[in-house]
Tab-separated table of N, CA and C in Angstrom:
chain	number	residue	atom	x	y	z
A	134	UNK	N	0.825	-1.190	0.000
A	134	UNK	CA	0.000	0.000	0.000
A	134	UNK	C	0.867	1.249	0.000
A	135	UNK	N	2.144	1.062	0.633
A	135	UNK	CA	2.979	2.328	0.526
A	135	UNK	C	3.391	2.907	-0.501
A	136	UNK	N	3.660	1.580	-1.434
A	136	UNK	CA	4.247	1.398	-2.773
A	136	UNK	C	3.363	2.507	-3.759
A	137	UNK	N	1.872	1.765	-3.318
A	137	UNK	CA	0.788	2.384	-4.381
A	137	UNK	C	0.724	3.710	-4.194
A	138	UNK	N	0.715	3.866	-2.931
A	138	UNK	CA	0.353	5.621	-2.238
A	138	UNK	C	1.408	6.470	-3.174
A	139	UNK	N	2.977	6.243	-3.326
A	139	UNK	CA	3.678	6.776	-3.894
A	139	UNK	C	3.971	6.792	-5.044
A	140	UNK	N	3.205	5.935	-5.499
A	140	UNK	CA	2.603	5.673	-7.290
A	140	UNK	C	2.044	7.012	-7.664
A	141	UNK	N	1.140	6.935	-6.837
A	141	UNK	CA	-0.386	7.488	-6.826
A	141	UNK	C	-0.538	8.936	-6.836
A	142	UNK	N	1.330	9.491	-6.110
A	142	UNK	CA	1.405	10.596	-5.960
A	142	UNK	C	2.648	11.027	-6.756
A	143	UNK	N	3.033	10.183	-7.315
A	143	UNK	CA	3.804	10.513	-8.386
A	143	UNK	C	3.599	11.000	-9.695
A	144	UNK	N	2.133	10.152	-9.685
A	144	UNK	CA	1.518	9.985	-11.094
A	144	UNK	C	0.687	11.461	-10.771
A	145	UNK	N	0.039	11.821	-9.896
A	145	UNK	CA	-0.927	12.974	-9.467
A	145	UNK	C	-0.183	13.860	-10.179
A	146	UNK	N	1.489	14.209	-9.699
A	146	UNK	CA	1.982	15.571	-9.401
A	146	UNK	C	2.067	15.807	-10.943
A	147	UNK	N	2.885	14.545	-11.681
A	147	UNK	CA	3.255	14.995	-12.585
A	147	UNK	C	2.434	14.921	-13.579
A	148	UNK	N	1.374	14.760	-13.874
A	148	UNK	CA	0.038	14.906	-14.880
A	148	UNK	C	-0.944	15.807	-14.065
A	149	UNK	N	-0.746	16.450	-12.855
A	149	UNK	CA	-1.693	17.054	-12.456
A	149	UNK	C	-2.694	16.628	-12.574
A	150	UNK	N	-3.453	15.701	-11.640
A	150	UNK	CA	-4.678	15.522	-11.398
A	150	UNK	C	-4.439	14.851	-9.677
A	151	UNK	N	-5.715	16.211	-9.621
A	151	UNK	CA	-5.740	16.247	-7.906
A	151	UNK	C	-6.439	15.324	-7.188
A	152	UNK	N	-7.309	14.455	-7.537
A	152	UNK	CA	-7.678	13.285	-7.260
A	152	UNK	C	-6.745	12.041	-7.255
A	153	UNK	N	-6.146	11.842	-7.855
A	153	UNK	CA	-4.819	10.884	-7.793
A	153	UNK	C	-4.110	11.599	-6.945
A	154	UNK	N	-3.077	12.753	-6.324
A	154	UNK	CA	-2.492	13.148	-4.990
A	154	UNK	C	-3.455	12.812	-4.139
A	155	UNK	N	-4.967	13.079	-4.137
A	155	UNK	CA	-5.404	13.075	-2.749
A	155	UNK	C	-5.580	11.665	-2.383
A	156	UNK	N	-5.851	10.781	-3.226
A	156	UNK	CA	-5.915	9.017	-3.225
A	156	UNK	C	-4.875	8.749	-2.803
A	157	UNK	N	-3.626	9.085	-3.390
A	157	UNK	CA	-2.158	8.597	-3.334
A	157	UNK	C	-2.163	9.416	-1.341
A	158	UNK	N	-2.414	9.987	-1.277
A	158	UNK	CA	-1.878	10.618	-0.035
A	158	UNK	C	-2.692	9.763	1.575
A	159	UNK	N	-4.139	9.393	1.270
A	159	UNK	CA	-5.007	8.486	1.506
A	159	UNK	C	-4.504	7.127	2.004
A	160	UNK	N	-3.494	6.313	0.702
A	160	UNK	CA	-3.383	4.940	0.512
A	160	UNK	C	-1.854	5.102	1.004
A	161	UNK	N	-1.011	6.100	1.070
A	161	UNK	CA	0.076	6.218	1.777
A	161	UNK	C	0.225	6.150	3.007
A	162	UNK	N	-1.136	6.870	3.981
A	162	UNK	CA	-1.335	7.079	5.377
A	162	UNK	C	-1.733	6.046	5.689
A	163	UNK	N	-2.320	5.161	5.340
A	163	UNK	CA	-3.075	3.635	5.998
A	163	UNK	C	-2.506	3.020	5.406
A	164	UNK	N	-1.234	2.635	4.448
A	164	UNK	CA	-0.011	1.463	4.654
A	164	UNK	C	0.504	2.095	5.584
A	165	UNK	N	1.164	3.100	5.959
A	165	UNK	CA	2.215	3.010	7.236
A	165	UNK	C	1.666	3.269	8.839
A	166	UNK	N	-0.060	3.877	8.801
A	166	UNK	CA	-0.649	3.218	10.394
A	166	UNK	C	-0.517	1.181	9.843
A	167	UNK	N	-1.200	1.149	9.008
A	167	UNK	CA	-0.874	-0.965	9.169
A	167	UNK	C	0.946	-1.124	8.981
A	168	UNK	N	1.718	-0.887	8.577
A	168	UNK	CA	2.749	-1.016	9.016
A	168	UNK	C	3.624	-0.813	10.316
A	169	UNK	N	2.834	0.301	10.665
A	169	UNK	CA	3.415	0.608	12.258
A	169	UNK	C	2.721	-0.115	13.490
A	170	UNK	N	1.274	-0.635	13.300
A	170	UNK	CA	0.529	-1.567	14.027
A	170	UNK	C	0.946	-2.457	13.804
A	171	UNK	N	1.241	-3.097	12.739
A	171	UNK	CA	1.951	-4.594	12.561
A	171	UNK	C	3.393	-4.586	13.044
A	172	UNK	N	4.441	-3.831	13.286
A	172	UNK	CA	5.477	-3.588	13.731
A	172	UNK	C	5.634	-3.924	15.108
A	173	UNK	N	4.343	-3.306	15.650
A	173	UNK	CA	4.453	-3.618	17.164
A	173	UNK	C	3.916	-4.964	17.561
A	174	UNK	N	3.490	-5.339	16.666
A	174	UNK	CA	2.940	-6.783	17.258
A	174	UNK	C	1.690	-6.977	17.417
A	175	UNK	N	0.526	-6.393	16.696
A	175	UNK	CA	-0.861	-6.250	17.048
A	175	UNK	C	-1.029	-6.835	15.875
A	176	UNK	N	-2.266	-8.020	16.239
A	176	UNK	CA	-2.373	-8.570	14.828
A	176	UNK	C	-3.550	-7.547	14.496
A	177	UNK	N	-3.963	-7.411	13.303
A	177	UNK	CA	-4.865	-6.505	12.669
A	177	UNK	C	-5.232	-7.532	11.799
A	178	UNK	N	-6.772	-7.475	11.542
A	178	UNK	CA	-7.317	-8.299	11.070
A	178	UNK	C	-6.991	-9.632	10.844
A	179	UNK	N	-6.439	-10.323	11.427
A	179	UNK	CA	-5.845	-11.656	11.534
A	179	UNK	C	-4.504	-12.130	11.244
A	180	UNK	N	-3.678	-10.698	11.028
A	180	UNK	CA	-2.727	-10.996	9.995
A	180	UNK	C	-2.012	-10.129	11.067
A	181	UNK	N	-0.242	-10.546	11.459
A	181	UNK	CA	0.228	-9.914	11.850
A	181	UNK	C	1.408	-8.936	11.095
A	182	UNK	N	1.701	-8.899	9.854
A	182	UNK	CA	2.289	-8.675	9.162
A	182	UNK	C	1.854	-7.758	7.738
A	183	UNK	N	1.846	-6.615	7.261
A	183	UNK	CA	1.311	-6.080	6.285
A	183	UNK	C	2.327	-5.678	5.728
A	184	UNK	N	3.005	-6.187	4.606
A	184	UNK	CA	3.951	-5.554	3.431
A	184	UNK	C	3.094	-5.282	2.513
């Protein structure tokens, strides 16, 4: 999801379209809260691990 987020905002900036930054910025913030919850050891939704 981090991957995509920075897709998402790559692709936004440089074709300008502000719906793709605000998605990309969206899908960036909730891979790294599930990366930082999975870090500590909390399983989240059954899964303790989110790459």
């Amino acid at each position: 999801m981090i991957i995509l987020g920075i897709i998402l905002l790559i692709v936004g900036f440089i074709f300008s379209i502000p719906i793709l930054w605000t998605i990309g910025i969206v899908v960036l913030v909730i891979g790294l809260v599930l990366m930082l919850l999975g870090s500590t050891g909390r399983a989240i939704g059954g899964r303790r691990h989110y790459y």
